[in-house]
Coordinates of C-alpha atoms and ligand atoms in Angstrom, one line a residue:
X1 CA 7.6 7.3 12.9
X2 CA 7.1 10.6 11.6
X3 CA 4.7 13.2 13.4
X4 CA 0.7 12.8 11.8
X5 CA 0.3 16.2 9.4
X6 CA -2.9 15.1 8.6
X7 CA -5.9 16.2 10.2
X8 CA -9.9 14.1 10.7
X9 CA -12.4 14.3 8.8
X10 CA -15.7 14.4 9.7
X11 CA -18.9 13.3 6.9
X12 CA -22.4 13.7 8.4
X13 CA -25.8 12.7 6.7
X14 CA -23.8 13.9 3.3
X15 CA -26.3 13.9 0.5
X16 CA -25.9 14.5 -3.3
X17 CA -29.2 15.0 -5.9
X18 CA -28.2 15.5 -9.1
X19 CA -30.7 17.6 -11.1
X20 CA -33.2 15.5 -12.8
X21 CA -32.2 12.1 -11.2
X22 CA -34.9 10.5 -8.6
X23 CA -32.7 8.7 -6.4
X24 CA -29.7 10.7 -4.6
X25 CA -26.3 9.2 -5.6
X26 CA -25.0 10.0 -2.8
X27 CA -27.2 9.3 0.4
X28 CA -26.5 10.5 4.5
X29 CA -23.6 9.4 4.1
X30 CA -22.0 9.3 7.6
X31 CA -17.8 8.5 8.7
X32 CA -15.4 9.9 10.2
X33 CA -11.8 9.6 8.7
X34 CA -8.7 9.4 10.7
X35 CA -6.4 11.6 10.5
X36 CA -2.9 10.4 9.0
X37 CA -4.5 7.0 7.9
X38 CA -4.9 5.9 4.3
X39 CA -8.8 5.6 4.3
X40 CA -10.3 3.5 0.8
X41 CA -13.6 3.9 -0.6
X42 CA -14.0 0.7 -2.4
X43 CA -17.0 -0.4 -4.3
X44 CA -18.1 -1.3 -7.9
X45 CA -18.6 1.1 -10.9
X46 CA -21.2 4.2 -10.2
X47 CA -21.8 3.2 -6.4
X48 CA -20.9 7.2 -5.9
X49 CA -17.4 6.7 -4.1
X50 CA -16.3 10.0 -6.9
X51 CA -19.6 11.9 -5.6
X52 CA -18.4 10.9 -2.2
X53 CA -15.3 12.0 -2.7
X54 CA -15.0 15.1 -4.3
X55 CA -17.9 16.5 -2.4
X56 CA -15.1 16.8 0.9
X57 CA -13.3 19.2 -1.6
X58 CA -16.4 20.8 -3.0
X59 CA -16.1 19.7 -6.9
X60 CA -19.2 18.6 -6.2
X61 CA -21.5 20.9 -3.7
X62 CA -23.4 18.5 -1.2
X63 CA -27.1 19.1 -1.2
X64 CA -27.0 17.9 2.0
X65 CA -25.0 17.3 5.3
X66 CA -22.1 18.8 7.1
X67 CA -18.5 17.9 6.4
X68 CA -15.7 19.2 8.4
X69 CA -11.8 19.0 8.0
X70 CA -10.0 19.2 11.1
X71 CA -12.8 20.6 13.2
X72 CA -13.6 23.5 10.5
X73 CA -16.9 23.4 8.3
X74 CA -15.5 22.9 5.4
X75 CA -19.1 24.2 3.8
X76 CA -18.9 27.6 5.3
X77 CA -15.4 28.3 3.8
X78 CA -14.8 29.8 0.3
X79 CA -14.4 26.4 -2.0
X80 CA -11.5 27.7 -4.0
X81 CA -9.0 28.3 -0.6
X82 CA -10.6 24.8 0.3
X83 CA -9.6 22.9 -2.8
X84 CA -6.1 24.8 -2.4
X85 CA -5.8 23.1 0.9
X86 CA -6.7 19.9 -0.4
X87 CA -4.5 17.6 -2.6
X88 CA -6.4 16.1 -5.6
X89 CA -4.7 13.5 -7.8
X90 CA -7.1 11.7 -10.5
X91 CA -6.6 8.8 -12.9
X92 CA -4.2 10.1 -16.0
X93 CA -2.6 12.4 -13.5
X94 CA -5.2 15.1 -15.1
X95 CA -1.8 17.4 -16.0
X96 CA -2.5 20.0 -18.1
X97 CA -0.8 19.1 -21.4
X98 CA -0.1 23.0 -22.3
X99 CA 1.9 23.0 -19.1
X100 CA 5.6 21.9 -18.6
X101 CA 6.3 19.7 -15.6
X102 CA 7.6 22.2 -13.4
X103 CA 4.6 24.2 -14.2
X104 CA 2.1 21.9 -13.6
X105 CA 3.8 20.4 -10.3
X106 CA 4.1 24.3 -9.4
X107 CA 0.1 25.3 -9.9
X108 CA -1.3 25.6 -6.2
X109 CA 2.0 27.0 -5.0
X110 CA 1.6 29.5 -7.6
X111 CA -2.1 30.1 -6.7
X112 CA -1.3 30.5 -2.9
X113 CA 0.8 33.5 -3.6
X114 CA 4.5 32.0 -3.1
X115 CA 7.3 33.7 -5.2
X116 CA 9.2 32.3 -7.8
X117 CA 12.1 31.4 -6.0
X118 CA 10.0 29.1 -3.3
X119 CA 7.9 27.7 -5.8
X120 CA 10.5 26.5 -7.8
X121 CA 12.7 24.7 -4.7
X122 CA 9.1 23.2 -3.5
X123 CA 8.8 21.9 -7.3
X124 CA 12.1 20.3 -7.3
X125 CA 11.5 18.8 -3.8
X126 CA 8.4 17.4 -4.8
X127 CA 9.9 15.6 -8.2
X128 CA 12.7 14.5 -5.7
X129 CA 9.9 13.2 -3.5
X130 CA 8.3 11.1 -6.5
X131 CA 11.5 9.9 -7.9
X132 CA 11.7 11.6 -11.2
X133 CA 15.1 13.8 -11.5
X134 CA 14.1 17.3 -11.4
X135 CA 17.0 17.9 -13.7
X136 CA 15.7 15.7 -16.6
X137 CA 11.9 16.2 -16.0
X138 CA 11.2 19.8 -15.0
X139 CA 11.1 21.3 -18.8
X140 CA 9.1 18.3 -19.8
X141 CA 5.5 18.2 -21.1
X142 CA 3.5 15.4 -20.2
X143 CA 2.8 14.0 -23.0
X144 CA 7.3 13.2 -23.0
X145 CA 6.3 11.4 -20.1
X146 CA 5.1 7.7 -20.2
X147 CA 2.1 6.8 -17.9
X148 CA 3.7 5.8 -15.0
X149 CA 5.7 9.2 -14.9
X150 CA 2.7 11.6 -15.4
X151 CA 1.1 9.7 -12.5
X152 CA 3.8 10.4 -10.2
X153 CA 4.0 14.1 -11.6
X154 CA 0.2 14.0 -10.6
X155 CA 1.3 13.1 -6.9
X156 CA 3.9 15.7 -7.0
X157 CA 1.2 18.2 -7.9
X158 CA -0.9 17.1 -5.5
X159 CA 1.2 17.3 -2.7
X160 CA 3.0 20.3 -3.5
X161 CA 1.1 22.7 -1.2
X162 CA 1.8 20.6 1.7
X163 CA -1.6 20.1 2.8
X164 CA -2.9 17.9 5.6
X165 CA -5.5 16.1 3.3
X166 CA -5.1 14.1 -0.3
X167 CA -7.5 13.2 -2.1
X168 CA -7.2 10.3 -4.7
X169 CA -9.5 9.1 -7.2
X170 CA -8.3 5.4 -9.0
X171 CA -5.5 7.7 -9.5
X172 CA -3.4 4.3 -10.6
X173 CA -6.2 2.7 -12.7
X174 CA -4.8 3.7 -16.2
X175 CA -1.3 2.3 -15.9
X176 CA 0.1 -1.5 -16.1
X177 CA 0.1 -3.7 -13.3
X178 CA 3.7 -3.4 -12.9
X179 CA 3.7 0.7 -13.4
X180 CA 0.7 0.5 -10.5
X181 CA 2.8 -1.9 -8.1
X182 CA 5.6 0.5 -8.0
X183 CA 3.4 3.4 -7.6
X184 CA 0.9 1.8 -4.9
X185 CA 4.8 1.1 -3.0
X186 CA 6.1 4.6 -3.4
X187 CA 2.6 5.9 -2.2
X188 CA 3.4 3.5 0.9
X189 CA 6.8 4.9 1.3
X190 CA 6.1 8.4 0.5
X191 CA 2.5 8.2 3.6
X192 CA 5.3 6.4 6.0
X193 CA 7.1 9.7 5.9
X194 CA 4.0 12.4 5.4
X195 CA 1.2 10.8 7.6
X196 CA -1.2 12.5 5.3
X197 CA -5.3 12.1 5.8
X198 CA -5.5 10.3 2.8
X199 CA -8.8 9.5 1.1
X200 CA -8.1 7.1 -1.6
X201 CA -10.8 5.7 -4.6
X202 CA -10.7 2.2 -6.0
X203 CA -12.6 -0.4 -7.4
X204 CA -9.8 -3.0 -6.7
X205 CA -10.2 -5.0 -3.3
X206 CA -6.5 -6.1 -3.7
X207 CA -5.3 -2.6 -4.1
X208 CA -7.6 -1.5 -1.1
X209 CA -5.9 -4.1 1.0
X210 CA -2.7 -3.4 0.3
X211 CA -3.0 0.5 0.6
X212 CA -5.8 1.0 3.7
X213 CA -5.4 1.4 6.8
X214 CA -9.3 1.4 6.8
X215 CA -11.6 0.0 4.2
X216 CA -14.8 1.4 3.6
X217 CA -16.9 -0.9 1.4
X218 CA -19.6 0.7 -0.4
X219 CA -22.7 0.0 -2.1
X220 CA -25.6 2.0 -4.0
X221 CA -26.0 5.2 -3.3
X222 CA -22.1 4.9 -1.2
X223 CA -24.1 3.0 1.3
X224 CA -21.6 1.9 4.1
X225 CA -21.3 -2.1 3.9
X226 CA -18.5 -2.3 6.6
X227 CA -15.9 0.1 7.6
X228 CA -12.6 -2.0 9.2
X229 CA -9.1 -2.5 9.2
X230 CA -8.3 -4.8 5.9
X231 CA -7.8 -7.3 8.6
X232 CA -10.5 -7.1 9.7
X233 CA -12.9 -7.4 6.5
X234 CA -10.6 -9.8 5.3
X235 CA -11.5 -12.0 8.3
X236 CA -15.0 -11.9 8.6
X237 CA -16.6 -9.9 6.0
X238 CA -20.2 -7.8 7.3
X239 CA -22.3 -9.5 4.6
X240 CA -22.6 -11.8 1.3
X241 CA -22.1 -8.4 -0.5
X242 CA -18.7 -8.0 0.6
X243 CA -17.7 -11.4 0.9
X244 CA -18.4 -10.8 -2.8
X245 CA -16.3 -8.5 -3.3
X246 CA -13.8 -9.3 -0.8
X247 CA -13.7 -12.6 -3.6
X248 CA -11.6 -15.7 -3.2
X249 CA -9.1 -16.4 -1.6
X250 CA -9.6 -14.1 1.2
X251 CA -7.3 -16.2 4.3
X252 CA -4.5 -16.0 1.0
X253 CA -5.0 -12.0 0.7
X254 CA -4.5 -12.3 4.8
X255 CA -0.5 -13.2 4.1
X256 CA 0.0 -9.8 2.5
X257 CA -0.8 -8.0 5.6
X258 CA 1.6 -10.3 7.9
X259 CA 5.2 -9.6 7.9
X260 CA 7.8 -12.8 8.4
X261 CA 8.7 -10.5 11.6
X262 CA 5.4 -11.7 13.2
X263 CA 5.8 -15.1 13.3
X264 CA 8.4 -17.3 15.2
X265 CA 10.9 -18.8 13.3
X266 CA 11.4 -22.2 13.2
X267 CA 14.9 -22.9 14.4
X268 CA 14.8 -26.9 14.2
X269 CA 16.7 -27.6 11.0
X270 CA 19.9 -29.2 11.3
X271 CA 22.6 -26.6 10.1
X272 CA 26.7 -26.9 9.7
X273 CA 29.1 -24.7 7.8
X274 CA 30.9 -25.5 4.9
X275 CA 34.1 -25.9 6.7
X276 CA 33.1 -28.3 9.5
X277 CA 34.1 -32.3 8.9
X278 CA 31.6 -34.3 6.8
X279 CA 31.9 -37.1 9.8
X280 CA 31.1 -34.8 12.4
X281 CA 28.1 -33.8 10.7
X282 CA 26.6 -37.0 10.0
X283 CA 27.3 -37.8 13.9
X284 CA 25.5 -34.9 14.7
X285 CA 22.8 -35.3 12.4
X286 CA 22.2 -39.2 13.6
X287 CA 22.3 -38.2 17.3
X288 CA 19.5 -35.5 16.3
X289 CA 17.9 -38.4 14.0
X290 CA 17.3 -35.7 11.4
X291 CA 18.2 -36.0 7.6
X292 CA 18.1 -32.9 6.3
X293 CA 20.8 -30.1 6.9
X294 CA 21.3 -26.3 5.5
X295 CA 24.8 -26.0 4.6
X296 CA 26.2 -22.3 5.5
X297 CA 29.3 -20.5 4.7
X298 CA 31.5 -19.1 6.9
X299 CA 29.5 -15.9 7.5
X300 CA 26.3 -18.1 7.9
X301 CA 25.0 -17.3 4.9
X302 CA 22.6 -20.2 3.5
X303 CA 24.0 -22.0 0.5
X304 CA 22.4 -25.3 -0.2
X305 CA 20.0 -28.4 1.6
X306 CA 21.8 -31.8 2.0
X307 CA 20.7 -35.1 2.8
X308 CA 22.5 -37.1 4.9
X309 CA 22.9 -39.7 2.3
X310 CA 25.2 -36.9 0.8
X311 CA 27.0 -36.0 4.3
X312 CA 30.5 -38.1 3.2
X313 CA 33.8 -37.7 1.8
X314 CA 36.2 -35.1 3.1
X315 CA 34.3 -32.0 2.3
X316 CA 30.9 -30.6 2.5
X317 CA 31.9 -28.3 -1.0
X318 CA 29.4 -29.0 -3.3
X319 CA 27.0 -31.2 -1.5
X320 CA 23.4 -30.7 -1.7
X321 CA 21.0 -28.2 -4.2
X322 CA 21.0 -25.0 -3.8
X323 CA 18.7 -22.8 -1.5
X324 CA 16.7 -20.7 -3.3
X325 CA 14.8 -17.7 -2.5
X326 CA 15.2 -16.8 0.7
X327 CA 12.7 -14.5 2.4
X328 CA 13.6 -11.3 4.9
X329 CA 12.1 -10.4 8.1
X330 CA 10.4 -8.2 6.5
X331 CA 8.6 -10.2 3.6
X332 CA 5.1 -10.6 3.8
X333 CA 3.9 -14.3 4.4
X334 CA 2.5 -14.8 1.0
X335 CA 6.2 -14.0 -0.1
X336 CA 6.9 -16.9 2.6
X337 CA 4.7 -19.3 1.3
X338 CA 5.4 -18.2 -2.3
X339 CA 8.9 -19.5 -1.5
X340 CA 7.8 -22.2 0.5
X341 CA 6.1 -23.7 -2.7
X342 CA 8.7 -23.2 -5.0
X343 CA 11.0 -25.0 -2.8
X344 CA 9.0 -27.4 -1.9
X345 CA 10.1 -27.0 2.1
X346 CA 10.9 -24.8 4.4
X347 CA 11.5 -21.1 3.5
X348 CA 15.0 -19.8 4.8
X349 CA 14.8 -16.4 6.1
X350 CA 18.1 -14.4 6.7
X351 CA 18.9 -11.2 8.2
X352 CA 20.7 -7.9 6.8
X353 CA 23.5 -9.5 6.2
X354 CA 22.5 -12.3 4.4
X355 CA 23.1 -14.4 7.4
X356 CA 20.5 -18.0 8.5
X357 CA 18.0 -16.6 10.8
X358 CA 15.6 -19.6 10.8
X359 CA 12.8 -20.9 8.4
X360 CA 9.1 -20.5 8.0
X361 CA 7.4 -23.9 8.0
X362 CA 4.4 -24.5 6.0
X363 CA 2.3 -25.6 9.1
X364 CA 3.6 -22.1 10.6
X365 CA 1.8 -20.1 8.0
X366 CA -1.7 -22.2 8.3
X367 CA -2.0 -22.2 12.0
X368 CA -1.4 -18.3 11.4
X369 CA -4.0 -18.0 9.4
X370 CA -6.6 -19.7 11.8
X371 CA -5.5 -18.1 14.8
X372 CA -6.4 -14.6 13.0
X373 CA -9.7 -16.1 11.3
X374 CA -10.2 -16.9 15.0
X375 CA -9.6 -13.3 17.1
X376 CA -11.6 -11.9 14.2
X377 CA -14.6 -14.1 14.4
X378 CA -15.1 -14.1 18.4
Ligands
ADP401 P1 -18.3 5.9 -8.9 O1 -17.2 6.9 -8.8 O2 -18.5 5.0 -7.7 O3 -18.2 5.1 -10.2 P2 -20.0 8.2 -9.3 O4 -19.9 9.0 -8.0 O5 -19.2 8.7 -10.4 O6 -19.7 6.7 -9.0 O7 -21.5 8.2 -9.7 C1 -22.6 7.8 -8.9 C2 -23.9 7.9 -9.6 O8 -24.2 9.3 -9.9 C3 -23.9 7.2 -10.9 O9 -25.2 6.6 -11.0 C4 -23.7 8.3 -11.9 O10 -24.4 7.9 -13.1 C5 -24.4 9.5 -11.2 N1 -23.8 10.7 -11.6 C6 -22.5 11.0 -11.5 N2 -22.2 12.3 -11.9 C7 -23.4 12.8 -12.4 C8 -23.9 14.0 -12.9 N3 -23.0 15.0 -13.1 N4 -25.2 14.2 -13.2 C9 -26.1 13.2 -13.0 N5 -25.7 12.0 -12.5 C10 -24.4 11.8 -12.2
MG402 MG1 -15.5 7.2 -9.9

């Protein structure tokens, strides 16, 4: 695991008034943030998680409170060397559309003094980092770029100062689901590597699990409903307002946080390889009194389920129906049930190599469920 760069962050009584409005929309808001964690601000439309947000980098000036960013007042410091040290990333990317890519990814760098030469390796580095081709993309304007693309030139930009804290605002909210599941993965891959504070904005519970490691859910005026691991909200959410919001289905959003890895395998089905004798098999499988089998190859590699109805003749070539997805140790257990449904049994789960590591049994991923519903709820 790579070393944490980020640093804490520290939100006391921070209040916003805007001018004219009677209520504050943003009001004592209290939390501390942990460093190298992926913290969400999650709540519905106008709740102030924006306010909240941009008031750690000074867009917005609090009219209240202290904030401080790895142990330094980040009120008492001049907000444009703040903001340089922050990394800001908003829906749409927010390039500038004047700007070429390697301009726009370049900006803070530029800002901070570096030279030419520096700026323009970090640039590349950064396009590397996001998986666009710095060869093909540097000269680009955004507007050559399709929506998943600026996004990730967005990232680039924001990260190209290297600074310990990232601040992200729905930044995936304008592109397709599919476009927003690649980017909310790279984001994954990108954090497992950078162990950035990251503060991230979204109105999507889903997206909130899959990206926190803490969840803050917040109401009017960025209230604090609860402030947990996913897990942990998941399992036994503070009030009707975020069981609301949590929504149905929350044991099913549970299997996205569980990895096939933490679970035992079941090791109980009757397996032979391809090569072995038809009547040894069937002895085998009588002494056992089991009728299924999973028929391997000679590098144990799953192939297909037989019956032992079909265990005869002078081969096991060709018998049974073929296995079909199989799930890795690594698979989350809703892509262990997912299989488990389609197959209608027992979800084979191999290893690296492709080779029959066990299966996950229906029954395996229910009593999973309860036993966390359980340690959450005593
Ligand atoms: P969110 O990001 O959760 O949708 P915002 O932080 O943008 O919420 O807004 C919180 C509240 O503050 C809303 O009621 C919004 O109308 C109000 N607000 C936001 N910006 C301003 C502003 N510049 N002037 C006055 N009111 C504002
Ligand atoms: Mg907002």
């Amino acid at each position: 695991m790579a070393e944490t760069t980020g640093v804490e962050i520290q939100l006391e009584g921070v209040t916003k008034r805007y001018p004219g409005q009677r209520e504050p929309a943003v009001d004592g808001f209290t939390m501390k943030i942990n460093p190298g964690e992926i913290t969400i601000f999650v709540g519905p439309s106008g709740c102030g998680k924006t306010t909240t947000m941009r008031m750690i980098n000074r867009l917005i000036e609090p009219t209240g409170g202290r904030i401080t960013i790895g142990g330094e007042d980040a009120l008492s410091l001049n907000p444009d060397d703040l903001r340089r040290r922050i990394g800001y990333a908003i829906q749409q990317a927010g390039l500038f559309p004047h700007l070429t890519v390697a301009q726009n990814v370049g900006v803070v760098p530029r800002l901070l003094g570096w030279d030419k030469r520096r700026t323009r390796a970090r640039v590349e580095e950064m396009l590397d980092l996001v998986g666009l081709d710095p060869g093909e993309f540097l000269g680009r304007f955004p507007r050559q770029l399709s929506g998943g693309q600026q996004q990730r030139v967005g990232v680039a930009r924001a990260l190209a100062a290297d600074p310990p804290v990232l601040l992200m605002d729905e930044p995936f909210g304008a592109v397709d689901p599919i476009t927003r599941g690649n980017l909310q993965d790279e984001l994954m891959r990108l954090q497992a590597e950078l162990r950035k504070t990251i503060v991230f904005v979204t109105h999507d519970f889903d997206e909130a699990v899959k990206l926190g490691d803490h969840i803050a859910v917040l109401g009017d005026r960025s209230r604090i409903l609860q402030y947990d691991t996913p897990e942990a909200i998941l399992a036994n959410p503070a009030d009707d307002t975020v069981a609301g919001f949590v929504g149905a289905g929350a044991s099913l959003k549970q299997l996205t946080l569980l990895r096939v890895r933490d679970i035992e395998l079941s090791t109980e089905s009757a397996t032979a390889t391809e090569d072995e004798s038809p009547a040894e098999v069937r002895k085998r499988l009588e002494a056992s009194g089991k009728t299924f089998l999973l028929i391997l190859d000679s590098q144990r590699r799953p192939l297909r389920w037989g019956h032992i109805r079909q265990v005869s003749g002078d081969s096991l070539a060709g018998v049974g129906t073929p296995v079909g997805d199989r799930v890795s140790t690594q698979s989350t257990l809703q892509d262990a049930l997912e299989a488990i449904l389609t197959e209608g049994g027992d979800a084979v789960v191999t290893g690296s190599r492709g080779e029959y590591l066990g299966t996950v049994q229906l029954d395996t991923v229910v009593a999973k469920i309860r036993e966390l519903r359980a340690e959450h709820t005593s």
